[in-house]
Amino acid sequence: EVQLVESGGGLVQPGRSLRLSCAASGFTFDDYAMHWVRQAPGKGLEWVSGISWNSGSIGYADSVKGRFTISRDNAKNSLYLQMNSLRAEDTALYYCAKDQSARPVGDFDYWGQGTLVTVSS
Amino acid sequence: QSALTQPASVSGSPGQSITISCTGTSSDVGSYNLVSWYQQHPGKAPKLMIYEVSKRPSGVSNRFSGSKSGNTASLTISGLQAEDEADYYCCSYAGSSTKVFGGGTKLTVL
């Protein structure tokens, strides 16, 4: 059974940093691209970032480019999102999602339950 | 990276069919057959319903179908059921390893 478990969320002040993690199991992690998708309270889904199976292809939404860094450790079956210079508008539930493809171009066939990030002073 | 355009809400009676549109540009929807649709019930994670414009994952009802014409993709749900009431989001590949979602459509089953 595929499982994606996010962690690392919490309350953080504007301008500070936070690192999210996603532990994956139930599939061959290094065969697939992975993504972070967020959802602000009461709002729609927003794609944040995606990374290919070998970290060779990475993409970011314009809203986070230059502030967020996605990475993965295939030996640990883990996906990460380093979030710097956080803003109030980054407040959201952050989902980890598995791609159906090895490159970050496909579809999200499995999702975690999300970890909540709240940016507030 | 502008969000794809979806109607804010649609509604239909049980047994009827509804269609949700998703309009993008020639840089995303119009350039790639990589449009997907997600269903999200309140408080739950999204669920993949359609991928690569018109393919259904295993376990998804054949009442759900997808299509695309030019820069607009569509999701059609036939034989509406109460359990279909949810938010629906389209998503497209937008080049350079980026993706873009639509704003979401709230489906109400009357």
Short mmCIF file of C-alpha atoms in Angstrom, two decimals:
data_model
loop_
_atom_site.label_atom_id
_atom_site.label_comp_id
_atom_site.label_asym_id
_atom_site.label_seq_id
_atom_site.Cartn_x
_atom_site.Cartn_y
_atom_site.Cartn_z
CA GLU A 1 0.00 0.00 0.00
CA VAL A 2 1.38 3.39 -1.00
CA GLN A 3 1.81 5.74 1.93
CA LEU A 4 3.02 9.32 1.98
CA VAL A 5 3.44 10.90 5.40
CA GLU A 6 4.30 14.58 5.66
CA SER A 7 5.86 16.20 8.70
CA GLY A 8 7.60 19.39 9.74
CA GLY A 9 4.74 21.86 9.63
CA GLY A 10 3.96 24.32 12.37
CA LEU A 11 3.70 27.95 13.36
CA VAL A 12 6.57 30.13 12.15
CA GLN A 13 7.19 33.87 12.07
CA PRO A 14 7.39 35.78 8.79
CA GLY A 15 10.88 35.77 7.35
CA ARG A 16 11.87 32.54 9.11
CA SER A 17 12.52 29.09 7.65
CA LEU A 18 10.92 25.67 7.87
CA ARG A 19 11.76 22.28 6.37
CA LEU A 20 9.03 19.85 5.41
CA SER A 21 9.60 16.12 4.98
CA CYS A 22 7.62 13.39 3.28
CA ALA A 23 8.28 9.75 4.09
CA ALA A 24 7.26 7.40 1.28
CA SER A 25 6.55 3.67 1.40
CA GLY A 26 4.76 0.99 -0.56
CA PHE A 27 6.39 1.71 -3.93
CA THR A 28 9.82 2.00 -5.51
CA PHE A 29 10.51 5.61 -4.54
CA ASP A 30 13.39 6.22 -6.93
CA ASP A 31 11.28 5.25 -9.95
CA TYR A 32 8.99 8.25 -9.69
CA ALA A 33 8.93 12.03 -9.64
CA MET A 34 7.47 13.71 -6.58
CA HIS A 35 5.72 17.00 -5.92
CA TRP A 36 4.60 19.43 -3.24
CA VAL A 37 1.11 20.90 -3.61
CA ARG A 38 -0.40 23.35 -1.14
CA GLN A 39 -3.88 24.54 -0.23
CA ALA A 40 -4.46 27.74 1.72
CA PRO A 41 -7.37 27.60 4.17
CA GLY A 42 -10.64 27.65 2.24
CA LYS A 43 -8.82 28.03 -1.08
CA GLY A 44 -7.91 25.89 -4.08
CA LEU A 45 -4.93 23.70 -4.85
CA GLU A 46 -1.63 25.28 -5.86
CA TRP A 47 1.27 23.31 -7.29
CA VAL A 48 4.47 24.33 -5.50
CA SER A 49 7.34 22.25 -6.81
CA GLY A 50 8.25 18.97 -8.49
CA ILE A 51 11.40 16.86 -8.77
CA SER A 52 12.31 14.02 -11.09
CA TRP A 53 13.36 10.56 -9.95
CA ASN A 54 17.06 11.44 -10.03
CA SER A 55 16.74 15.14 -9.06
CA GLY A 56 17.82 16.04 -12.58
CA SER A 57 14.65 17.98 -13.40
CA ILE A 58 13.17 20.42 -10.90
CA GLY A 59 10.44 22.99 -11.25
CA TYR A 60 8.98 25.69 -9.01
CA ALA A 61 5.90 27.86 -9.02
CA ASP A 62 6.74 31.53 -9.58
CA SER A 63 5.28 32.29 -6.15
CA VAL A 64 8.03 30.31 -4.38
CA LYS A 65 10.95 30.45 -6.81
CA GLY A 66 14.10 31.63 -5.10
CA ARG A 67 12.69 30.99 -1.61
CA PHE A 68 11.83 27.27 -1.60
CA THR A 69 14.09 24.33 -2.47
CA ILE A 70 12.85 20.83 -3.20
CA SER A 71 15.10 17.82 -2.72
CA ARG A 72 14.93 14.08 -2.26
CA ASP A 73 16.97 11.31 -0.69
CA ASN A 74 16.25 8.09 -2.55
CA ALA A 75 18.24 6.05 -0.02
CA LYS A 76 15.83 7.24 2.68
CA ASN A 77 12.68 7.20 0.53
CA SER A 78 12.14 10.82 1.50
CA LEU A 79 11.14 14.08 -0.12
CA TYR A 80 11.89 17.50 1.35
CA LEU A 81 10.89 21.12 0.95
CA GLN A 82 13.15 23.78 2.42
CA MET A 83 11.12 26.95 2.82
CA ASN A 84 12.98 30.21 3.47
CA SER A 85 11.82 33.82 3.81
CA LEU A 86 8.33 32.65 4.67
CA ARG A 87 5.41 35.00 4.15
CA ALA A 88 1.88 35.09 5.48
CA GLU A 89 0.63 33.98 2.05
CA ASP A 90 2.59 30.74 2.39
CA THR A 91 0.16 29.65 5.10
CA ALA A 92 -1.39 26.44 3.81
CA LEU A 93 -1.75 22.70 4.11
CA TYR A 94 1.20 21.24 2.24
CA TYR A 95 0.64 17.92 0.47
CA CYS A 96 3.28 15.53 -0.79
CA ALA A 97 2.16 13.82 -4.01
CA LYS A 98 3.58 11.00 -6.10
CA ASP A 99 3.82 11.40 -9.87
CA GLN A 100 2.88 8.58 -12.22
CA SER A 101 6.00 9.37 -14.26
CA ALA A 102 9.72 9.47 -13.56
CA ARG A 103 9.77 13.10 -14.69
CA PRO A 104 7.70 15.81 -12.98
CA VAL A 105 5.27 16.11 -15.88
CA GLY A 106 2.65 13.54 -15.05
CA ASP A 107 -0.23 13.24 -12.69
CA PHE A 108 -0.53 12.92 -8.95
CA ASP A 109 -1.80 9.41 -8.29
CA TYR A 110 -1.16 9.31 -4.55
CA TRP A 111 -1.34 12.06 -1.95
CA GLY A 112 -0.40 12.36 1.69
CA GLN A 113 -2.72 13.85 4.28
CA GLY A 114 -0.76 17.09 4.44
CA THR A 115 1.13 19.09 7.03
CA LEU A 116 -0.08 22.53 8.07
CA VAL A 117 2.22 25.53 7.84
CA THR A 118 1.10 28.75 9.51
CA VAL A 119 3.14 31.90 9.00
CA SER A 120 2.25 34.51 11.55
CA SER A 121 3.85 36.80 14.07
CA GLN B 1 2.07 30.62 -14.55
CA SER B 2 -1.52 31.81 -14.46
CA ALA B 3 -4.10 29.49 -12.97
CA LEU B 4 -6.34 27.62 -15.38
CA THR B 5 -9.90 28.95 -15.53
CA GLN B 6 -12.75 26.85 -14.17
CA PRO B 7 -16.34 27.82 -13.33
CA ALA B 8 -16.68 28.46 -9.62
CA SER B 9 -19.70 26.19 -9.33
CA VAL B 10 -21.89 23.80 -11.26
CA SER B 11 -24.94 21.83 -10.20
CA GLY B 12 -27.12 19.02 -11.42
CA SER B 13 -29.79 16.61 -10.29
CA PRO B 14 -29.19 12.93 -9.62
CA GLY B 15 -28.99 10.99 -12.86
CA GLN B 16 -28.13 14.03 -14.95
CA SER B 17 -24.83 14.82 -16.65
CA ILE B 18 -22.66 17.84 -16.02
CA THR B 19 -19.53 19.17 -17.66
CA ILE B 20 -16.80 21.24 -16.03
CA SER B 21 -14.54 23.25 -18.31
CA CYS B 22 -10.91 24.12 -17.76
CA THR B 23 -9.43 26.82 -19.96
CA GLY B 24 -5.74 27.41 -20.25
CA THR B 25 -3.42 28.72 -22.92
CA SER B 26 -1.30 27.46 -25.78
CA SER B 27 1.56 27.17 -23.26
CA ASP B 28 -0.15 24.61 -21.06
CA VAL B 29 -3.45 22.88 -21.90
CA GLY B 30 -3.08 23.55 -25.60
CA SER B 31 0.48 22.21 -25.85
CA TYR B 32 0.35 18.97 -23.90
CA ASN B 33 -1.99 16.03 -23.49
CA LEU B 34 -1.11 16.13 -19.80
CA VAL B 35 -4.32 17.38 -18.24
CA SER B 36 -5.61 15.69 -15.12
CA TRP B 37 -8.66 16.08 -12.92
CA TYR B 38 -8.93 15.70 -9.14
CA GLN B 39 -11.90 15.26 -6.84
CA GLN B 40 -11.68 16.61 -3.31
CA HIS B 41 -14.22 16.05 -0.59
CA PRO B 42 -14.18 18.39 2.44
CA GLY B 43 -11.30 17.66 4.77
CA LYS B 44 -9.84 15.00 2.49
CA ALA B 45 -6.84 14.77 0.21
CA PRO B 46 -7.51 15.12 -3.53
CA LYS B 47 -8.13 12.00 -5.60
CA LEU B 48 -7.02 11.49 -9.19
CA MET B 49 -10.05 10.97 -11.44
CA ILE B 50 -8.72 11.52 -14.97
CA TYR B 51 -5.17 11.71 -16.31
CA GLU B 52 -3.62 12.43 -19.70
CA VAL B 53 -6.84 14.18 -20.75
CA SER B 54 -9.10 11.16 -20.91
CA LYS B 55 -7.64 8.15 -19.10
CA ARG B 56 -9.28 6.76 -15.96
CA PRO B 57 -7.24 5.26 -13.14
CA SER B 58 -8.20 1.82 -11.97
CA GLY B 59 -11.17 2.01 -9.63
CA VAL B 60 -12.61 5.26 -10.94
CA SER B 61 -16.16 4.97 -12.22
CA ASN B 62 -16.69 5.09 -15.98
CA ARG B 63 -19.25 7.80 -15.29
CA PHE B 64 -16.25 10.14 -15.29
CA SER B 65 -14.76 11.10 -18.65
CA GLY B 66 -12.38 13.73 -19.95
CA SER B 67 -11.69 15.47 -23.23
CA LYS B 68 -9.79 18.39 -24.68
CA SER B 69 -10.21 20.79 -27.56
CA GLY B 70 -7.60 23.43 -28.19
CA ASN B 71 -6.83 25.26 -24.96
CA THR B 72 -9.87 23.91 -23.10
CA ALA B 73 -10.21 20.61 -21.30
CA SER B 74 -13.46 19.23 -19.94
CA LEU B 75 -14.60 16.78 -17.30
CA THR B 76 -17.99 15.17 -17.76
CA ILE B 77 -19.80 13.28 -15.03
CA SER B 78 -22.76 11.26 -16.19
CA GLY B 79 -25.47 9.71 -14.04
CA LEU B 80 -24.81 12.14 -11.20
CA GLN B 81 -24.86 10.63 -7.73
CA ALA B 82 -24.96 12.30 -4.34
CA GLU B 83 -21.41 11.09 -3.61
CA ASP B 84 -20.12 13.09 -6.59
CA GLU B 85 -20.73 16.32 -4.67
CA ALA B 86 -17.22 17.69 -4.14
CA ASP B 87 -14.68 20.18 -5.42
CA TYR B 88 -13.03 19.39 -8.74
CA TYR B 89 -9.69 20.69 -9.96
CA CYS B 90 -8.00 20.45 -13.32
CA CYS B 91 -4.24 20.50 -13.66
CA SER B 92 -1.95 20.79 -16.67
CA TYR B 93 1.73 20.45 -17.40
CA ALA B 94 3.05 23.89 -18.34
CA GLY B 95 6.54 23.11 -19.58
CA SER B 96 9.96 23.33 -17.89
CA SER B 97 8.94 20.85 -15.19
CA THR B 98 6.09 23.05 -13.97
CA LYS B 99 2.41 22.36 -13.42
CA VAL B 100 -0.61 24.61 -13.00
CA PHE B 101 -3.98 23.99 -11.36
CA GLY B 102 -7.36 25.46 -12.08
CA GLY B 103 -9.14 27.49 -9.44
CA GLY B 104 -11.54 24.65 -8.66
CA THR B 105 -15.24 24.00 -9.24
CA LYS B 106 -17.74 23.19 -6.54
CA LEU B 107 -20.20 20.56 -7.75
CA THR B 108 -23.56 20.51 -6.03
CA VAL B 109 -25.91 17.58 -6.53
CA LEU B 110 -29.42 18.98 -6.09
#
